[in-house]
CSV table of C-alpha atoms in Angstrom, one decimal:
chain,number,residue,atom,x,y,z
A,24,UNK,CA,17.7,84.2,5.1
A,25,UNK,CA,17.4,85.0,8.9
A,26,UNK,CA,16.5,88.6,10.2
A,27,UNK,CA,18.0,89.5,6.6
A,28,UNK,CA,21.1,87.9,7.5
A,29,UNK,CA,22.6,84.9,5.8
A,30,UNK,CA,21.2,81.4,7.5
A,31,UNK,CA,24.5,80.6,9.9
A,32,UNK,CA,24.7,83.9,10.7
A,33,UNK,CA,21.0,84.8,11.5
A,34,UNK,CA,20.8,81.5,12.9
A,35,UNK,CA,23.9,81.9,15.3
A,36,UNK,CA,22.3,85.6,16.7
A,37,UNK,CA,18.9,84.3,17.2
A,38,UNK,CA,20.2,81.5,19.1
A,39,UNK,CA,23.2,83.2,21.1
A,40,UNK,CA,20.9,86.4,21.9
A,41,UNK,CA,18.7,84.5,24.2
A,42,UNK,CA,21.1,82.2,25.5
A,43,UNK,CA,23.2,85.3,27.4
A,44,UNK,CA,20.2,86.5,28.9
A,45,UNK,CA,19.6,82.9,30.5
A,46,UNK,CA,23.3,83.0,31.2
A,47,UNK,CA,23.5,86.4,32.2
A,48,UNK,CA,20.3,87.6,33.5
A,49,UNK,CA,20.1,86.3,37.0
A,50,UNK,CA,23.2,87.6,38.4
A,51,UNK,CA,21.1,91.4,36.9
A,52,UNK,CA,18.4,90.8,38.7
A,53,UNK,CA,20.0,89.7,42.0
A,54,UNK,CA,20.2,85.9,41.7
A,55,UNK,CA,23.6,84.9,40.7
A,56,UNK,CA,23.4,81.4,42.0
A,57,UNK,CA,20.9,80.7,39.0
A,58,UNK,CA,23.4,82.3,36.7
A,59,UNK,CA,27.3,81.5,36.6
A,60,UNK,CA,28.0,77.5,36.1
A,61,UNK,CA,24.6,76.4,35.9
A,62,UNK,CA,23.4,78.9,33.9
A,63,UNK,CA,26.0,78.4,31.6
A,64,UNK,CA,25.0,75.0,31.4
A,65,UNK,CA,21.2,75.5,30.6
A,66,UNK,CA,22.4,78.6,28.5
A,67,UNK,CA,24.9,76.5,26.4
A,68,UNK,CA,22.1,73.6,26.1
A,69,UNK,CA,19.2,76.4,25.1
A,70,UNK,CA,21.8,77.8,21.9
A,71,UNK,CA,23.0,74.3,20.7
A,72,UNK,CA,18.9,72.7,21.1
A,73,UNK,CA,17.7,76.1,19.4
A,74,UNK,CA,20.0,76.3,16.4
A,75,UNK,CA,19.5,72.8,15.7
A,76,UNK,CA,15.7,73.3,16.1
A,77,UNK,CA,16.1,75.8,13.4
A,78,UNK,CA,18.4,74.1,11.1
A,79,UNK,CA,16.4,71.2,11.7
A,80,UNK,CA,13.1,72.8,10.6
A,81,UNK,CA,15.4,73.5,6.4
A,82,UNK,CA,16.4,70.0,7.0
A,83,UNK,CA,12.9,68.8,7.3
A,84,UNK,CA,11.9,71.0,4.4
A,85,UNK,CA,14.6,69.6,2.3
A,86,UNK,CA,14.1,66.1,2.8
A,87,UNK,CA,10.5,66.3,1.7
A,88,UNK,CA,11.1,68.6,-1.3
A,89,UNK,CA,13.7,65.7,-2.3
A,90,UNK,CA,10.9,62.9,-1.7
A,91,UNK,CA,8.6,64.8,-3.7
A,92,UNK,CA,10.9,65.0,-6.2
A,93,UNK,CA,12.0,61.3,-6.1
A,94,UNK,CA,8.3,60.2,-6.4
A,95,UNK,CA,7.5,62.5,-9.2
A,96,UNK,CA,10.3,61.3,-11.2
A,97,UNK,CA,10.5,57.5,-10.3
A,98,UNK,CA,7.5,56.0,-8.7
A,99,UNK,CA,4.3,58.2,-10.0
A,100,UNK,CA,5.6,60.1,-13.0
A,101,UNK,CA,2.4,61.6,-13.8
A,102,UNK,CA,1.3,62.5,-10.0
A,103,UNK,CA,2.0,65.6,-8.5
A,104,UNK,CA,2.9,65.6,-4.5
A,105,UNK,CA,1.8,69.4,-2.8
A,106,UNK,CA,3.9,69.8,-0.1
A,107,UNK,CA,3.0,73.7,0.4
A,108,UNK,CA,0.9,73.3,3.8
A,109,UNK,CA,4.5,72.9,5.2
A,110,UNK,CA,5.7,76.3,4.5
A,111,UNK,CA,1.6,77.7,6.1
A,112,UNK,CA,2.2,79.5,9.7
A,113,UNK,CA,-1.4,78.0,10.8
A,114,UNK,CA,0.7,74.9,12.2
A,115,UNK,CA,3.2,76.3,14.3
A,116,UNK,CA,0.7,79.0,16.1
A,117,UNK,CA,-1.5,76.4,17.1
A,118,UNK,CA,1.5,74.4,18.4
A,119,UNK,CA,2.7,77.2,19.9
A,120,UNK,CA,-0.7,78.2,21.7
A,121,UNK,CA,-1.0,74.6,23.0
A,122,UNK,CA,2.9,75.0,24.8
A,123,UNK,CA,2.2,78.5,26.0
A,124,UNK,CA,-0.4,77.3,27.7
A,125,UNK,CA,0.6,74.0,29.0
A,126,UNK,CA,4.5,73.4,28.9
A,127,UNK,CA,5.8,77.1,30.1
A,128,UNK,CA,3.2,77.0,32.7
A,129,UNK,CA,4.3,74.0,34.2
A,130,UNK,CA,8.1,74.6,34.1
A,131,UNK,CA,7.1,77.9,36.1
A,132,UNK,CA,5.0,76.0,38.7
A,133,UNK,CA,7.2,73.0,38.9
A,134,UNK,CA,10.7,74.7,39.4
A,135,UNK,CA,11.6,76.5,42.6
A,136,UNK,CA,12.9,79.6,40.7
A,137,UNK,CA,12.8,83.0,42.2
A,138,UNK,CA,10.3,85.1,40.0
A,139,UNK,CA,12.4,87.5,38.8
A,140,UNK,CA,14.6,85.3,37.2
A,141,UNK,CA,11.6,83.7,35.7
A,142,UNK,CA,10.4,87.0,34.5
A,143,UNK,CA,13.3,88.3,33.1
A,144,UNK,CA,14.1,84.8,31.8
A,145,UNK,CA,10.3,84.4,30.1
A,146,UNK,CA,11.0,86.4,26.6
A,147,UNK,CA,14.0,83.2,26.0
A,148,UNK,CA,11.3,80.6,26.7
A,149,UNK,CA,8.6,82.5,24.7
A,150,UNK,CA,10.7,82.4,21.9
A,151,UNK,CA,12.2,78.9,22.0
A,152,UNK,CA,9.1,77.3,22.1
A,153,UNK,CA,8.1,79.1,19.2
A,154,UNK,CA,10.9,77.9,17.5
A,155,UNK,CA,10.1,74.5,19.2
A,156,UNK,CA,6.6,74.4,17.8
A,157,UNK,CA,7.7,75.2,14.1
A,158,UNK,CA,9.9,72.4,13.9
A,159,UNK,CA,7.4,69.9,15.4
A,160,UNK,CA,5.1,71.5,12.8
A,161,UNK,CA,7.4,71.1,9.8
A,162,UNK,CA,8.0,67.3,11.6
A,163,UNK,CA,4.4,66.4,11.8
A,164,UNK,CA,3.5,67.8,8.1
A,165,UNK,CA,6.7,65.6,6.4
A,166,UNK,CA,5.3,62.7,8.3
A,167,UNK,CA,2.1,63.1,7.2
A,168,UNK,CA,2.9,63.6,4.1
A,169,UNK,CA,4.8,60.2,3.7
A,170,UNK,CA,1.9,58.5,5.0
A,171,UNK,CA,-0.6,60.4,2.3
A,172,UNK,CA,2.5,59.3,-0.4
A,173,UNK,CA,2.0,55.8,0.5
A,174,UNK,CA,-2.0,56.0,-0.5
A,175,UNK,CA,-0.4,56.6,-4.0
A,176,UNK,CA,-0.8,54.5,-6.8
A,177,UNK,CA,3.2,54.0,-7.1
A,178,UNK,CA,4.9,51.9,-9.8
A,179,UNK,CA,7.4,49.9,-8.0
A,180,UNK,CA,10.7,48.9,-9.0
A,181,UNK,CA,11.2,44.9,-9.9
A,182,UNK,CA,12.4,42.9,-6.6
A,183,UNK,CA,15.5,42.1,-8.8
A,184,UNK,CA,16.9,45.5,-8.4
A,185,UNK,CA,15.9,46.4,-5.5
A,186,UNK,CA,14.8,44.5,-2.1
A,187,UNK,CA,12.1,47.0,-1.1
A,188,UNK,CA,10.8,47.9,-4.5
A,189,UNK,CA,12.4,51.5,-4.0
A,190,UNK,CA,11.0,52.7,-1.0
A,191,UNK,CA,14.2,52.6,0.8
A,192,UNK,CA,14.1,56.7,0.7
A,193,UNK,CA,11.0,57.1,2.9
A,194,UNK,CA,12.3,54.7,5.2
A,195,UNK,CA,16.2,56.5,5.4
A,196,UNK,CA,14.0,59.9,5.7
A,197,UNK,CA,12.3,58.8,8.4
A,198,UNK,CA,14.8,57.7,10.6
A,199,UNK,CA,16.6,60.6,9.7
A,200,UNK,CA,13.4,63.2,10.8
A,201,UNK,CA,13.0,60.5,14.3
A,202,UNK,CA,16.6,61.2,14.5
A,203,UNK,CA,16.1,64.7,15.3
A,204,UNK,CA,12.8,64.4,17.3
A,205,UNK,CA,14.6,61.9,19.4
A,206,UNK,CA,17.5,64.3,20.7
A,207,UNK,CA,15.4,67.3,20.4
A,208,UNK,CA,13.2,65.9,22.6
A,209,UNK,CA,15.8,64.5,25.1
A,210,UNK,CA,17.5,67.8,25.2
A,211,UNK,CA,14.3,69.9,25.9
A,212,UNK,CA,13.8,67.5,28.9
A,213,UNK,CA,17.4,67.1,30.1
A,214,UNK,CA,18.9,70.9,30.5
A,215,UNK,CA,16.2,71.1,33.3
A,216,UNK,CA,17.4,68.0,35.6
A,217,UNK,CA,21.0,69.1,35.0
A,218,UNK,CA,20.4,72.5,35.8
A,219,UNK,CA,18.2,72.0,39.0
A,220,UNK,CA,18.9,69.9,41.9
A,221,UNK,CA,15.4,68.0,42.1
A,222,UNK,CA,13.7,67.1,38.6
A,223,UNK,CA,10.4,66.3,38.6
A,224,UNK,CA,9.2,62.9,38.0
A,225,UNK,CA,6.4,64.2,36.1
A,226,UNK,CA,9.4,66.1,33.7
A,227,UNK,CA,10.9,62.4,33.5
A,228,UNK,CA,7.3,60.8,32.8
A,229,UNK,CA,6.6,63.7,29.8
A,230,UNK,CA,9.8,62.8,28.0
A,231,UNK,CA,8.8,58.9,27.9
A,232,UNK,CA,5.6,59.9,26.2
A,233,UNK,CA,7.4,62.3,23.9
A,234,UNK,CA,10.0,59.3,23.3
A,235,UNK,CA,7.2,56.9,22.9
A,236,UNK,CA,5.0,59.2,20.2
A,237,UNK,CA,8.7,59.5,19.0
A,238,UNK,CA,8.8,55.6,18.2
A,239,UNK,CA,5.2,55.7,17.2
A,240,UNK,CA,5.7,58.5,14.8
A,241,UNK,CA,8.5,56.7,12.7
A,242,UNK,CA,6.2,53.5,11.9
A,243,UNK,CA,3.0,55.3,11.3
A,244,UNK,CA,3.7,56.8,8.3
A,245,UNK,CA,5.3,53.8,6.7
A,246,UNK,CA,2.1,51.7,7.2
A,247,UNK,CA,0.9,52.6,3.7
A,248,UNK,CA,4.5,52.0,2.3
A,249,UNK,CA,4.2,48.9,3.5
A,250,UNK,CA,1.3,47.7,2.5
A,251,UNK,CA,2.7,48.3,-1.2
A,252,UNK,CA,5.5,45.8,-0.2
A,253,UNK,CA,3.1,43.1,1.3
A,254,UNK,CA,0.8,43.2,-1.4
A,255,UNK,CA,3.8,42.9,-4.5
A,256,UNK,CA,5.0,39.8,-2.0
A,257,UNK,CA,2.0,38.4,-2.1
A,258,UNK,CA,1.5,38.6,-5.9
A,259,UNK,CA,4.5,38.0,-6.7
A,260,UNK,CA,4.7,34.7,-4.3
A,261,UNK,CA,1.4,34.1,-6.2
A,262,UNK,CA,2.4,34.3,-9.7
A,263,UNK,CA,5.4,32.1,-9.1
A,264,UNK,CA,3.7,29.3,-6.8
A,265,UNK,CA,1.4,29.0,-9.8
A,266,UNK,CA,4.4,28.6,-12.5
A,267,UNK,CA,6.3,26.3,-9.6
A,268,UNK,CA,2.9,23.7,-9.0
A,269,UNK,CA,2.1,23.7,-13.1
A,270,UNK,CA,6.1,22.6,-14.0
A,271,UNK,CA,5.8,19.8,-10.6
A,272,UNK,CA,2.3,18.7,-12.6
A,273,UNK,CA,4.7,18.4,-16.0
A,274,UNK,CA,7.8,16.5,-14.5
A,275,UNK,CA,5.0,13.9,-13.0
A,276,UNK,CA,2.2,13.3,-15.2
A,277,UNK,CA,4.5,13.1,-18.2
A,278,UNK,CA,7.4,10.5,-19.0
A,279,UNK,CA,10.2,13.4,-20.3
A,280,UNK,CA,13.4,11.9,-21.7
A,281,UNK,CA,16.6,12.5,-20.2
A,282,UNK,CA,17.2,15.8,-21.7
A,283,UNK,CA,13.7,17.4,-21.3
A,284,UNK,CA,14.2,16.1,-17.8
A,285,UNK,CA,17.3,17.8,-17.2
A,286,UNK,CA,15.3,21.3,-18.9
A,287,UNK,CA,12.5,20.9,-16.5
A,288,UNK,CA,14.6,20.5,-13.1
A,289,UNK,CA,16.7,23.7,-14.7
A,290,UNK,CA,13.2,25.5,-14.6
A,291,UNK,CA,12.6,23.9,-11.4
A,292,UNK,CA,16.0,25.1,-9.6
A,293,UNK,CA,15.3,28.8,-11.1
A,294,UNK,CA,12.0,29.1,-10.2
A,295,UNK,CA,13.4,27.8,-6.7
A,296,UNK,CA,15.7,30.5,-6.4
A,297,UNK,CA,13.0,33.2,-7.4
A,298,UNK,CA,11.1,31.9,-4.7
A,299,UNK,CA,13.7,32.6,-2.8
A,300,UNK,CA,14.7,36.4,-4.1
A,301,UNK,CA,10.6,36.9,-3.7
A,302,UNK,CA,11.3,35.9,0.1
A,303,UNK,CA,13.7,38.6,0.4
A,304,UNK,CA,11.5,41.8,-0.7
A,305,UNK,CA,11.0,43.5,2.5
A,306,UNK,CA,7.7,44.0,4.8
A,307,UNK,CA,9.1,47.8,6.1
A,308,UNK,CA,10.8,50.0,3.6
A,309,UNK,CA,14.0,50.1,5.5
A,310,UNK,CA,16.3,47.3,6.5
A,311,UNK,CA,17.7,45.9,9.9
A,312,UNK,CA,20.6,48.4,9.8
A,313,UNK,CA,17.9,51.0,9.9
A,314,UNK,CA,15.8,49.2,12.8
A,315,UNK,CA,19.0,48.8,14.7
A,316,UNK,CA,20.1,52.2,14.6
A,317,UNK,CA,16.3,53.6,16.3
A,318,UNK,CA,16.5,51.0,19.0
A,319,UNK,CA,20.5,51.8,19.5
A,320,UNK,CA,19.1,55.7,20.1
A,321,UNK,CA,15.8,55.4,21.7
A,322,UNK,CA,17.8,53.0,24.3
A,323,UNK,CA,20.8,55.5,25.1
A,324,UNK,CA,18.1,58.6,25.4
A,325,UNK,CA,16.6,56.4,28.1
A,326,UNK,CA,19.3,55.4,30.0
A,327,UNK,CA,21.1,59.0,30.0
A,328,UNK,CA,17.8,60.4,31.1
A,329,UNK,CA,17.0,57.2,34.0
A,330,UNK,CA,20.7,57.6,35.2
A,331,UNK,CA,20.5,61.1,35.6
A,332,UNK,CA,17.3,61.2,37.8
A,333,UNK,CA,18.3,58.4,39.4
A,334,UNK,CA,21.8,59.9,40.7
A,335,UNK,CA,19.7,63.1,41.8
A,336,UNK,CA,17.2,61.8,43.4
A,337,UNK,CA,19.0,59.4,45.4
A,338,UNK,CA,20.6,61.2,48.7
């Protein structure tokens, strides 16, 4: 529920009203050039981005709740995973204060916008900053919770069932949340570049900083789970190597009959297959397809931002 309305309706209302102010507000205070087509572009992106942030915050909560149930039912039946801190207001408020003290003043200083336009749009950007802070607080807590789960004593699945030992849902969730992060970061910087003639270089630099941080936040929460995979792979390799060495020694030291030799050879072939299977255990809780998607998204976002900056900056 949002403002006492069903979630989709409430999100539409709280996103549409500020967007209308951004579109028509400049004309009301005597600066129609900052409204019109420019305002329509900025207001539309504002509405879409704000809507996705609100849906994104709810989606993050649902994904972490789903992981919590998966861990408690499959990987650690005797443990309880606490995710209650994700719903506290302290995180969003702290991030909002930081944004209100840094990003908003920077926007008003860097862009040559009439004071009247800035004032009429100020409540919209304050509200946008709080929603932005709410999403990123939920996102940051979820990534931290994935990292904490990685430090638990987990009952991993056998490598014969799953090459990620049952940890792939964490890699998939981390990618899905990172997709939201990259989209929201890019859509928070691109509108200003589109709407105003000269995008400051500092905006582009900040965008790259946030995109680099997003890449780090994709991998960092998975480090604990990676340790589980590496440990399991090493232990299984040591176990099968011991069996393989014992069979080779037996084959060399004895003079088995032809039937015994065939039996030993078959055992060696089985062990060789097991070694190959163990070698395919992932060292990260995701497959190459997930990594390829992440790289493709980062490259696409960076290319769009750089191309637009060059297009606007060149005479």
